[in-house]
């Protein structure tokens, strides 16, 4: 039995430490999946919602080894729900002008905005790799995607990001 | 460009990728133990953020006077900030939830002393500080009793709520007319009827249901019904045999004079996993009834070494606790430690 499967089974039985351990293992992944789609200041709240939903629905997860992919799906759906709840002015502010490239935070936000403008298949792996610091194998393991798929999307996504960063897109 | 460093950080580091990692790294999720993120600062009616210092110090002031004025201002603002009601965010899930009879619209905030009410077609979600959420069902009425620091307390007068709490035990408490539900880190639903009787069903984790010294510990997958004037009943798994559930209802309502047939029917319908139900029956019975209960529990779960039949029949607390620890729900000392500690830092065992 994998570590995740054991933790999921324990968490189902009410083991709070096990659920906390799942949070430690998958918190970055959830944060990254959300950050690839939403403004930074809305992500932390949603991370909480995602784990609470996961706790509520843990009993419905048939294959504990599929926890990562299942959790990632909950995270993506949470973004959809959050957007439905938000007022129009609170939608992703992609229409706002890019800030001046001054200050590390402004630069980080600008790069993140570029990543969010890439094709969807590239956004998550790039955020998980470059922001959350996960390796490709970790991304594959945590999200339930195949290593081959993650590697291709990382490679192509980064190539496209480079072009846009250097203005050669 | 080498793909290896991008893929698994091996091989020659790519300077461009390293630079992006350095720039973007501060946006990452912090690797901290399970801890809920901060509640959004924005609120439907945001209170103005206090200014920590004057934006334009008068040029005529001397530096020491200016410094003292800034300190004084910060102290005053800090006091005002600390005395403001914290409140919890409430979001509409359906219909028109109301806080103190005022429609909240899409969202509002509820603070200590206020009532949240839903009609037959309304629902609301309450974000309980940093520790979780409570979904309030239709035809419900609840009040916030405490909403600061480590104490989160509600009173559910009637209706239904589902709580999803991720916090140290005993940081979230729901009072009902007939018993108090104390969260030990879990998800559960709680329903109160118009007479004040409550039904607690635990989805994950644990809940302690308490009234006037009588405690009932309800694990995931189990339910406990409270009765007006009697407090928490005997808990049971929701998939227990109907015969057991029906008999437990009779036992709960009978008080001290438990009908022989009810007890016999209850015990006959117990499985190995119902041992925790039988364990709770020990304290609710006496004399010959208790003998039957203890003997049945011994058939389901062998008493550990050091636990004697005579001791348990005599109500020896240490022996009862050691037998509980054999049932597979964790050590009684764990939940007892939290009870004694109360809200606040957890410390180590």
Short mmCIF file of C-alpha atoms in Angstrom, two decimals:
data_model
loop_
_atom_site.label_atom_id
_atom_site.label_comp_id
_atom_site.label_asym_id
_atom_site.label_seq_id
_atom_site.Cartn_x
_atom_site.Cartn_y
_atom_site.Cartn_z
CA UNK A 1 0.00 0.00 0.00
CA UNK A 2 1.43 3.40 -0.88
CA UNK A 3 1.91 6.10 1.72
CA UNK A 4 -0.94 8.13 0.27
CA UNK A 5 -3.32 5.19 0.29
CA UNK A 6 -2.46 4.41 3.90
CA UNK A 7 -2.96 8.01 4.92
CA UNK A 8 -6.25 8.24 3.08
CA UNK A 9 -7.54 5.12 4.78
CA UNK A 10 -6.42 6.40 8.16
CA UNK A 11 -7.97 9.80 7.52
CA UNK A 12 -11.25 8.15 6.61
CA UNK A 13 -11.19 6.50 10.01
CA UNK A 14 -10.87 9.87 11.67
CA UNK A 15 -7.11 10.07 12.08
CA UNK A 16 -6.54 13.80 12.12
CA UNK A 17 -2.80 13.47 11.93
CA UNK A 18 -3.15 11.42 8.79
CA UNK A 19 -5.27 14.12 7.21
CA UNK A 20 -2.73 16.69 8.30
CA UNK A 21 -0.02 14.65 6.65
CA UNK A 22 -2.03 14.57 3.43
CA UNK A 23 -2.21 18.33 3.64
CA UNK A 24 1.57 18.50 3.98
CA UNK A 25 2.06 16.21 1.00
CA UNK A 26 -0.51 17.79 -1.29
CA UNK A 27 -0.83 21.38 -0.09
CA UNK A 28 1.70 22.67 -2.61
CA UNK A 29 0.02 20.88 -5.45
CA UNK A 30 -3.38 22.31 -4.60
CA UNK A 31 -1.90 25.77 -4.13
CA UNK A 32 -0.19 25.56 -7.50
CA UNK A 33 -3.28 24.30 -9.34
CA UNK A 34 -5.25 27.23 -7.94
CA UNK A 35 -2.49 29.77 -8.51
CA UNK A 36 -2.38 28.77 -12.18
CA UNK A 37 -5.94 30.03 -12.46
CA UNK A 38 -6.62 32.65 -9.82
CA UNK A 39 -5.15 35.79 -8.31
CA UNK A 40 -2.71 35.12 -5.53
CA UNK A 41 -4.79 36.84 -2.86
CA UNK A 42 -7.72 34.49 -3.44
CA UNK A 43 -5.76 31.28 -3.41
CA UNK A 44 -5.13 30.74 0.28
CA UNK A 45 -8.83 30.77 1.14
CA UNK A 46 -9.54 28.35 -1.65
CA UNK A 47 -6.83 25.94 -0.53
CA UNK A 48 -8.74 25.65 2.72
CA UNK A 49 -12.02 25.06 0.90
CA UNK A 50 -10.48 22.37 -1.27
CA UNK A 51 -9.15 20.39 1.67
CA UNK A 52 -12.39 20.76 3.55
CA UNK A 53 -14.30 19.47 0.55
CA UNK A 54 -11.86 16.63 0.22
CA UNK A 55 -12.33 15.71 3.86
CA UNK A 56 -16.08 15.76 3.43
CA UNK A 57 -15.99 13.59 0.33
CA UNK A 58 -13.16 11.27 1.30
CA UNK A 59 -15.57 8.43 1.77
CA UNK A 60 -16.53 8.62 -1.90
CA UNK A 61 -12.96 8.11 -3.14
CA UNK A 62 -12.89 4.50 -4.31
CA UNK A 63 -9.20 4.19 -4.97
CA UNK A 64 -7.06 5.81 -2.27
CA UNK A 65 -4.08 5.74 -4.62
CA UNK A 66 -5.97 8.12 -6.89
CA UNK A 67 -6.13 10.73 -4.16
CA UNK A 68 -3.84 13.21 -5.93
CA UNK A 69 -5.72 13.28 -9.19
CA UNK A 70 -9.00 13.40 -7.33
CA UNK A 71 -7.82 16.29 -5.18
CA UNK A 72 -6.55 18.19 -8.21
CA UNK A 73 -9.97 17.80 -9.80
CA UNK A 74 -11.61 19.21 -6.67
CA UNK A 75 -9.21 22.15 -6.83
CA UNK A 76 -10.03 22.90 -10.47
CA UNK A 77 -13.75 22.66 -9.78
CA UNK A 78 -13.33 24.96 -6.81
CA UNK A 79 -11.99 27.63 -9.14
CA UNK A 80 -15.08 27.29 -11.32
CA UNK A 81 -17.35 27.55 -8.28
CA UNK A 82 -15.45 30.55 -6.96
CA UNK A 83 -15.77 32.34 -10.26
CA UNK A 84 -19.50 31.72 -10.32
CA UNK A 85 -19.81 33.16 -6.84
CA UNK A 86 -17.64 36.18 -7.54
CA UNK A 87 -19.04 39.45 -8.82
CA UNK A 88 -17.92 40.38 -12.34
CA UNK A 89 -15.41 42.88 -10.99
CA UNK A 90 -13.80 40.14 -8.97
CA UNK A 91 -13.03 37.92 -11.94
CA UNK A 92 -9.43 37.25 -12.82
CA UNK A 93 -8.03 40.66 -13.52
CA UNK A 94 -6.35 39.78 -16.76
CA UNK A 95 -7.63 43.02 -18.19
CA UNK A 96 -5.77 45.15 -15.73
CA UNK A 97 -2.67 46.77 -17.13
CA UNK A 98 0.54 45.02 -16.29
CA UNK A 99 2.34 46.71 -13.44
CA UNK A 100 5.61 48.45 -13.93
CA UNK A 101 8.47 45.95 -13.85
CA UNK A 102 9.87 47.28 -10.62
CA UNK A 103 10.25 45.30 -7.45
CA UNK A 104 10.52 41.57 -7.15
CA UNK A 105 6.86 41.11 -6.33
CA UNK A 106 5.75 43.05 -9.37
CA UNK A 107 8.01 40.96 -11.56
CA UNK A 108 6.70 37.75 -10.04
CA UNK A 109 3.11 38.83 -10.67
CA UNK A 110 3.96 39.76 -14.23
CA UNK A 111 5.53 36.36 -14.93
CA UNK A 112 2.57 34.64 -13.33
CA UNK A 113 0.27 36.60 -15.57
CA UNK A 114 2.21 35.41 -18.60
CA UNK A 115 1.95 31.81 -17.41
CA UNK A 116 -1.80 32.17 -16.98
CA UNK A 117 -1.97 33.38 -20.56
CA UNK A 118 -0.42 30.16 -21.89
CA UNK A 119 -2.45 27.21 -23.13
CA UNK A 120 -4.15 25.48 -20.24
CA UNK A 121 -2.11 22.26 -20.41
CA UNK A 122 1.07 24.20 -19.71
CA UNK A 123 -0.03 26.42 -16.84
CA UNK A 124 -0.27 23.94 -14.03
CA UNK A 125 3.02 22.13 -14.61
CA UNK A 126 4.84 25.44 -14.97
CA UNK A 127 3.40 26.89 -11.78
CA UNK A 128 4.03 23.67 -9.89
CA UNK A 129 7.61 23.56 -11.14
CA UNK A 130 8.67 27.20 -11.07
CA UNK A 131 6.57 28.56 -8.20
CA UNK A 132 5.95 25.61 -5.93
CA UNK A 133 9.40 24.11 -6.60
CA UNK A 134 8.13 20.63 -7.36
CA UNK A 135 10.11 18.40 -9.72
CA UNK A 136 8.51 16.83 -12.76
CA UNK A 137 8.26 13.38 -11.15
CA UNK A 138 6.65 14.96 -8.08
CA UNK A 139 4.15 16.80 -10.24
CA UNK A 140 3.22 13.58 -11.99
CA UNK A 141 2.85 11.71 -8.72
CA UNK A 142 0.81 14.38 -6.98
CA UNK A 143 -1.53 15.25 -9.83
CA UNK A 144 -2.04 11.74 -11.11
CA UNK A 145 -0.79 12.65 -14.60
CA UNK A 146 1.71 10.48 -16.43
CA UNK A 147 5.36 11.47 -16.21
CA UNK A 148 5.55 11.61 -19.98
CA UNK A 149 2.65 14.01 -20.19
CA UNK A 150 4.06 16.29 -17.51
CA UNK A 151 7.50 16.31 -19.14
CA UNK A 152 6.16 17.28 -22.54
CA UNK A 153 3.94 20.02 -21.12
CA UNK A 154 6.76 21.39 -18.98
CA UNK A 155 9.11 21.50 -21.93
CA UNK A 156 6.68 23.08 -24.36
CA UNK A 157 5.23 25.41 -21.77
CA UNK A 158 8.63 26.69 -20.74
CA UNK A 159 9.68 27.21 -24.36
CA UNK A 160 6.58 29.31 -24.93
CA UNK A 161 7.09 31.22 -21.71
CA UNK A 162 10.66 32.05 -22.71
CA UNK A 163 9.47 33.43 -26.00
CA UNK A 164 6.96 35.66 -24.28
CA UNK A 165 9.41 36.81 -21.66
CA UNK A 166 11.91 37.87 -24.28
CA UNK A 167 9.22 39.39 -26.43
CA UNK A 168 9.80 36.90 -29.21
CA UNK A 169 6.37 35.29 -29.10
CA UNK B 1 18.43 24.35 -23.20
CA UNK B 2 18.85 21.22 -21.15
CA UNK B 3 15.59 19.59 -20.29
CA UNK B 4 16.98 17.75 -17.30
CA UNK B 5 17.14 20.67 -14.95
CA UNK B 6 13.63 21.73 -15.87
CA UNK B 7 12.39 18.16 -15.42
CA UNK B 8 13.96 17.05 -12.16
CA UNK B 9 16.52 19.70 -11.21
CA UNK B 10 19.38 17.41 -12.17
CA UNK B 11 22.29 18.15 -14.47
CA UNK B 12 23.64 21.56 -15.20
CA UNK B 13 21.33 24.23 -13.70
CA UNK B 14 19.76 26.48 -16.29
CA UNK B 15 20.40 30.08 -15.21
CA UNK B 16 17.16 31.37 -16.73
CA UNK B 17 15.11 28.75 -14.94
CA UNK B 18 16.97 29.45 -11.73
CA UNK B 19 16.18 33.11 -12.05
CA UNK B 20 12.49 32.38 -12.55
CA UNK B 21 12.54 30.07 -9.53
CA UNK B 22 14.04 32.87 -7.45
CA UNK B 23 11.51 35.41 -8.67
CA UNK B 24 8.46 33.16 -8.38
CA UNK B 25 9.43 31.20 -5.28
CA UNK B 26 8.01 33.77 -2.81
CA UNK B 27 4.54 33.13 -4.24
CA UNK B 28 4.67 29.45 -3.26
CA UNK B 29 2.61 27.72 -0.64
CA UNK B 30 4.37 27.69 2.72
CA UNK B 31 5.43 24.27 3.97
CA UNK B 32 3.84 24.51 7.36
CA UNK B 33 1.84 21.97 9.37
CA UNK B 34 -1.86 21.79 8.67
CA UNK B 35 -3.05 25.28 9.31
CA UNK B 36 -5.89 27.07 7.64
CA UNK B 37 -5.06 30.15 5.64
CA UNK B 38 -6.00 33.63 6.74
CA UNK B 39 -9.55 34.73 6.31
CA UNK B 40 -10.03 37.22 3.52
CA UNK B 41 -9.54 40.78 4.68
CA UNK B 42 -12.20 42.06 2.27
CA UNK B 43 -15.79 42.03 3.59
CA UNK B 44 -19.07 43.23 2.04
CA UNK B 45 -18.97 46.25 4.33
CA UNK B 46 -15.28 46.62 4.91
CA UNK B 47 -14.22 48.51 7.95
CA UNK B 48 -11.49 51.02 7.16
CA UNK B 49 -8.01 49.64 7.78
CA UNK B 50 -6.29 51.67 10.47
CA UNK B 51 -3.37 53.73 9.38
CA UNK B 52 -0.34 52.80 11.44
CA UNK B 53 1.17 56.22 11.34
CA UNK B 54 0.39 59.69 10.05
CA UNK B 55 1.11 59.93 6.34
CA UNK B 56 2.52 63.45 6.50
CA UNK B 57 4.15 64.35 9.76
CA UNK B 58 3.95 68.10 10.38
CA UNK B 59 7.23 69.66 9.48
CA UNK B 60 7.08 71.99 12.50
CA UNK B 61 7.11 69.13 15.04
CA UNK B 62 10.34 68.21 16.61
CA UNK B 63 11.45 64.58 16.11
CA UNK B 64 10.83 63.40 19.73
CA UNK B 65 7.29 64.88 19.78
CA UNK B 66 6.54 63.27 16.45
CA UNK B 67 7.80 59.92 17.66
CA UNK B 68 5.61 60.02 20.79
CA UNK B 69 2.60 61.08 18.78
CA UNK B 70 3.11 58.20 16.39
CA UNK B 71 3.42 55.76 19.28
CA UNK B 72 0.29 57.14 20.95
CA UNK B 73 -1.63 56.93 17.72
CA UNK B 74 -0.55 53.34 17.18
CA UNK B 75 -1.62 52.39 20.70
CA UNK B 76 -5.03 54.00 20.30
CA UNK B 77 -5.58 52.47 16.89
CA UNK B 78 -4.42 49.12 18.15
CA UNK B 79 -6.91 49.26 21.02
CA UNK B 80 -9.75 50.19 18.70
CA UNK B 81 -8.73 47.41 16.34
CA UNK B 82 -8.60 44.83 19.12
CA UNK B 83 -11.98 45.85 20.51
CA UNK B 84 -13.72 45.65 17.16
CA UNK B 85 -15.97 42.61 16.75
CA UNK B 86 -14.19 39.98 14.67
CA UNK B 87 -17.10 38.24 13.17
CA UNK B 88 -17.26 35.39 10.70
CA UNK B 89 -18.04 35.62 7.04
CA UNK B 90 -21.42 34.22 6.01
CA UNK B 91 -22.16 33.38 2.39
CA UNK B 92 -25.53 32.69 0.89
CA UNK B 93 -25.92 29.18 -0.48
CA UNK B 94 -29.61 29.51 -1.33
CA UNK B 95 -32.62 31.71 -0.69
CA UNK B 96 -32.38 34.61 1.75
CA UNK B 97 -30.41 33.89 4.91
CA UNK B 98 -30.76 36.62 7.49
CA UNK B 99 -28.53 37.91 10.25
CA UNK B 100 -30.61 39.49 12.99
CA UNK B 101 -33.54 39.57 10.57
CA UNK B 102 -31.56 41.42 7.88
CA UNK B 103 -31.13 39.75 4.49
CA UNK B 104 -27.40 39.19 3.98
CA UNK B 105 -27.60 39.33 0.19
CA UNK B 106 -24.64 37.38 -1.28
CA UNK B 107 -22.63 37.58 1.91
CA UNK B 108 -22.39 39.19 5.31
CA UNK B 109 -20.63 38.91 8.63
CA UNK B 110 -21.95 37.54 11.88
CA UNK B 111 -20.49 38.37 15.23
CA UNK B 112 -20.96 37.34 18.81
CA UNK B 113 -24.55 37.61 19.97
CA UNK B 114 -26.07 37.73 16.52
CA UNK B 115 -28.57 35.24 15.09
CA UNK B 116 -28.41 33.58 11.69
CA UNK B 117 -31.74 32.35 10.41
CA UNK B 118 -32.78 30.50 7.27
CA UNK B 119 -36.27 29.79 5.98
CA UNK B 120 -37.49 26.63 4.28
CA UNK B 121 -35.63 27.37 1.04
CA UNK B 122 -32.50 29.10 2.33
CA UNK B 123 -29.04 27.97 3.23
CA UNK B 124 -25.82 29.65 4.28
CA UNK B 125 -22.17 28.89 4.79
CA UNK B 126 -20.40 30.29 7.82
CA UNK B 127 -16.61 30.48 7.70
CA UNK B 128 -15.66 29.82 11.26
CA UNK B 129 -12.55 31.87 11.81
CA UNK B 130 -9.55 29.96 10.55
CA UNK B 131 -10.69 26.49 11.45
CA UNK B 132 -13.42 25.46 9.08
CA UNK B 133 -16.87 26.01 7.74
CA UNK B 134 -20.40 25.33 8.87
CA UNK B 135 -23.13 24.82 6.27
CA UNK B 136 -26.50 25.85 7.69
CA UNK B 137 -29.54 24.12 6.23
CA UNK B 138 -33.09 25.33 5.69
CA UNK B 139 -35.40 26.25 8.56
CA UNK B 140 -32.50 26.78 10.93
CA UNK B 141 -31.69 29.29 13.60
CA UNK B 142 -28.35 29.64 15.29
CA UNK B 143 -26.45 32.17 17.32
CA UNK B 144 -22.76 32.95 17.67
CA UNK B 145 -21.70 32.72 21.30
CA UNK B 146 -17.95 33.21 20.93
CA UNK B 147 -15.89 34.18 17.93
CA UNK B 148 -12.49 35.24 19.16
CA UNK B 149 -9.09 33.72 19.56
CA UNK B 150 -9.22 29.96 20.02
CA UNK B 151 -12.85 29.85 21.11
CA UNK B 152 -15.48 29.24 18.46
CA UNK B 153 -18.93 28.56 19.90
CA UNK B 154 -22.40 28.43 18.39
CA UNK B 155 -25.83 27.67 19.72
CA UNK B 156 -28.09 25.78 17.33
CA UNK B 157 -31.66 26.45 18.45
CA UNK B 158 -33.26 24.46 15.66
CA UNK B 159 -32.55 23.17 12.18
CA UNK B 160 -29.51 21.53 10.68
CA UNK B 161 -25.87 22.29 10.21
CA UNK B 162 -22.92 20.44 8.77
CA UNK B 163 -19.57 21.29 10.27
CA UNK B 164 -16.18 20.70 8.67
CA UNK B 165 -13.56 21.59 11.18
CA UNK B 166 -9.79 21.26 10.92
CA UNK B 167 -8.40 22.44 14.22
CA UNK B 168 -7.11 21.28 17.51
CA UNK B 169 -9.79 19.49 19.48
CA UNK B 170 -12.29 21.50 21.50
CA UNK B 171 -11.82 24.69 19.54
CA UNK B 172 -15.29 24.40 18.07
CA UNK B 173 -18.38 23.85 20.17
CA UNK B 174 -22.06 23.78 19.24
CA UNK B 175 -24.62 23.99 21.99
CA UNK B 176 -28.09 22.59 21.50
CA UNK B 177 -31.03 22.72 23.88
CA UNK B 178 -30.30 19.16 25.04
CA UNK B 179 -26.52 18.70 24.77
CA UNK B 180 -23.28 20.29 23.67
CA UNK B 181 -21.29 18.97 20.73
CA UNK B 182 -17.57 19.43 21.17
CA UNK B 183 -15.48 19.01 18.09
CA UNK B 184 -12.42 16.83 18.33
CA UNK B 185 -11.35 17.54 14.78
CA UNK B 186 -13.87 16.38 12.25
CA UNK B 187 -16.84 16.73 9.96
CA UNK B 188 -20.35 16.15 11.19
CA UNK B 189 -23.98 17.11 10.84
CA UNK B 190 -26.19 18.25 13.67
CA UNK B 191 -29.93 18.58 13.53
CA UNK B 192 -32.18 20.04 16.23
CA UNK B 193 -35.94 19.64 16.11
CA UNK B 194 -38.46 22.08 17.45
CA UNK B 195 -38.61 20.29 20.77
CA UNK B 196 -34.86 20.69 21.20
CA UNK B 197 -33.88 17.08 20.62
CA UNK B 198 -30.71 16.77 18.54
CA UNK B 199 -29.25 14.20 16.17
CA UNK B 200 -25.50 14.22 15.64
CA UNK B 201 -23.96 12.22 12.80
CA UNK B 202 -20.19 12.18 12.45
CA UNK B 203 -18.68 11.94 8.98
CA UNK B 204 -14.99 12.08 9.90
CA UNK B 205 -13.00 12.38 13.10
CA UNK B 206 -14.66 12.57 16.49
CA UNK B 207 -17.27 14.53 18.34
CA UNK B 208 -17.87 14.55 22.04
CA UNK B 209 -21.50 15.09 22.99
CA UNK B 210 -21.86 16.35 26.54
CA UNK B 211 -24.42 17.41 29.08
CA UNK B 212 -24.18 17.79 32.84
CA UNK B 213 -21.18 15.57 33.12
CA UNK B 214 -22.46 12.81 30.86
CA UNK B 215 -20.14 12.36 27.92
CA UNK B 216 -20.65 10.38 24.79
CA UNK B 217 -17.90 9.92 22.24
CA UNK B 218 -19.10 9.59 18.69
CA UNK B 219 -16.66 8.38 16.04
CA UNK B 220 -16.88 8.65 12.28
CA UNK B 221 -19.80 6.76 10.84
CA UNK B 222 -21.77 6.91 14.07
CA UNK B 223 -24.77 8.82 15.32
CA UNK B 224 -26.02 10.00 18.67
CA UNK B 225 -29.47 11.27 19.49
CA UNK B 226 -30.13 13.52 22.43
CA UNK B 227 -33.44 13.52 24.21
CA UNK B 228 -35.15 16.41 25.91
CA UNK B 229 -34.52 16.21 29.62
CA UNK B 230 -32.06 13.33 29.28
CA UNK B 231 -29.10 14.52 27.32
CA UNK B 232 -27.04 12.38 24.91
CA UNK B 233 -28.26 8.90 24.18
CA UNK B 234 -26.17 5.83 23.41
CA UNK B 235 -24.21 6.30 20.19
CA UNK B 236 -24.34 3.72 17.42
CA UNK B 237 -23.02 3.24 13.92
CA UNK B 238 -25.46 4.35 11.27
CA UNK B 239 -25.27 0.91 9.66
CA UNK B 240 -26.09 -0.90 12.89
CA UNK B 241 -28.95 -3.38 12.83
CA UNK B 242 -32.42 -1.81 13.08
CA UNK B 243 -33.10 -3.98 16.11
CA UNK B 244 -30.17 -2.38 17.92
CA UNK B 245 -31.20 1.15 17.01
CA UNK B 246 -34.79 0.62 18.08
CA UNK B 247 -33.76 -0.96 21.35
CA UNK B 248 -31.32 1.86 22.10
CA UNK B 249 -34.11 4.39 21.67
CA UNK B 250 -36.18 2.55 24.27
CA UNK B 251 -33.19 2.34 26.60
CA UNK B 252 -32.43 6.04 26.20
CA UNK B 253 -35.99 7.02 27.03
CA UNK B 254 -36.39 4.53 29.87
CA UNK B 255 -33.82 6.19 32.11
CA UNK B 256 -32.84 4.05 35.09
CA UNK B 257 -35.52 1.46 34.60
CA UNK B 258 -34.34 -0.25 31.44
CA UNK B 259 -36.84 -2.79 30.11
CA UNK B 260 -35.30 -6.29 30.12
CA UNK B 261 -36.47 -7.00 26.62
CA UNK B 262 -34.99 -3.80 25.24
CA UNK B 263 -31.57 -4.52 26.64
CA UNK B 264 -31.62 -8.14 25.53
CA UNK B 265 -32.69 -7.13 22.02
CA UNK B 266 -29.98 -4.48 21.85
CA UNK B 267 -27.20 -6.81 22.93
CA UNK B 268 -28.35 -9.61 20.65
CA UNK B 269 -28.15 -7.30 17.66
CA UNK B 270 -24.58 -6.11 18.25
CA UNK B 271 -21.66 -6.93 15.94
CA UNK B 272 -17.99 -6.74 16.83
CA UNK B 273 -17.85 -3.18 15.55
CA UNK B 274 -20.75 -2.21 17.81
CA UNK B 275 -18.50 -2.78 20.80
CA UNK B 276 -18.22 0.96 21.36
CA UNK B 277 -22.00 1.11 21.70
CA UNK B 278 -21.93 -1.68 24.26
CA UNK B 279 -19.10 0.09 26.09
CA UNK B 280 -21.28 3.17 26.48
CA UNK B 281 -24.06 0.98 27.85
CA UNK B 282 -21.91 0.00 30.81
CA UNK B 283 -22.28 3.37 32.47
CA UNK B 284 -25.97 3.55 31.65
CA UNK B 285 -26.81 0.28 33.35
CA UNK B 286 -26.50 -1.22 36.80
CA UNK B 287 -26.95 -4.48 38.66
CA UNK B 288 -27.94 -7.47 36.57
CA UNK B 289 -28.27 -5.32 33.45
CA UNK B 290 -24.69 -4.24 33.73
CA UNK B 291 -23.56 -7.83 34.10
CA UNK B 292 -25.21 -8.69 30.79
CA UNK B 293 -23.64 -5.67 29.11
CA UNK B 294 -20.14 -6.41 30.40
CA UNK B 295 -20.38 -10.07 29.45
CA UNK B 296 -21.51 -9.15 25.96
CA UNK B 297 -18.66 -6.67 25.55
CA UNK B 298 -16.19 -9.33 26.65
CA UNK B 299 -17.51 -11.58 23.89
CA UNK B 300 -17.00 -8.84 21.32
CA UNK B 301 -13.65 -7.51 22.50
CA UNK B 302 -11.45 -9.41 24.93
CA UNK B 303 -10.67 -7.24 27.92
CA UNK B 304 -7.00 -6.31 28.08
CA UNK B 305 -4.74 -7.58 30.78
CA UNK B 306 -5.39 -5.96 34.09
CA UNK B 307 -9.07 -5.33 33.41
CA UNK B 308 -11.25 -7.55 35.54
CA UNK B 309 -14.92 -8.31 35.32
CA UNK B 310 -15.41 -7.25 38.92
CA UNK B 311 -13.58 -4.01 38.39
CA UNK B 312 -15.63 -3.04 35.37
CA UNK B 313 -18.87 -4.03 37.07
CA UNK B 314 -17.80 -1.78 39.91
CA UNK B 315 -17.28 1.08 37.48
CA UNK B 316 -13.51 1.29 37.85
CA UNK B 317 -12.65 4.28 35.58
CA UNK B 318 -9.10 3.15 34.81
CA UNK B 319 -10.29 -0.29 33.75
CA UNK B 320 -13.08 1.16 31.65
CA UNK B 321 -10.56 3.39 29.94
CA UNK B 322 -8.14 0.55 29.25
CA UNK B 323 -10.93 -1.49 27.74
CA UNK B 324 -11.95 1.49 25.60
CA UNK B 325 -8.39 1.66 24.29
CA UNK B 326 -8.83 -1.89 22.99
CA UNK B 327 -11.80 -0.98 20.85
CA UNK B 328 -9.69 0.57 18.07
CA UNK B 329 -10.79 4.19 18.34
CA UNK B 330 -7.62 5.58 19.79
CA UNK B 331 -6.63 6.10 23.38
CA UNK B 332 -9.08 7.65 25.76
CA UNK B 333 -6.20 9.62 27.23
CA UNK B 334 -5.95 11.55 23.99
CA UNK B 335 -9.41 13.00 24.14
CA UNK B 336 -9.25 13.37 27.86
CA UNK B 337 -6.04 15.40 27.55
CA UNK B 338 -7.81 17.85 25.32
CA UNK B 339 -10.75 18.10 27.67
CA UNK B 340 -8.54 18.93 30.61
CA UNK B 341 -6.40 21.32 28.61
CA UNK B 342 -9.30 23.24 27.13
CA UNK B 343 -8.74 25.76 24.35
CA UNK B 344 -5.27 27.10 23.85
CA UNK B 345 -1.81 25.78 22.91
CA UNK B 346 -1.78 22.05 22.54
CA UNK B 347 1.55 21.31 24.11
CA UNK B 348 2.93 17.80 23.90
CA UNK B 349 1.51 14.67 25.47
#
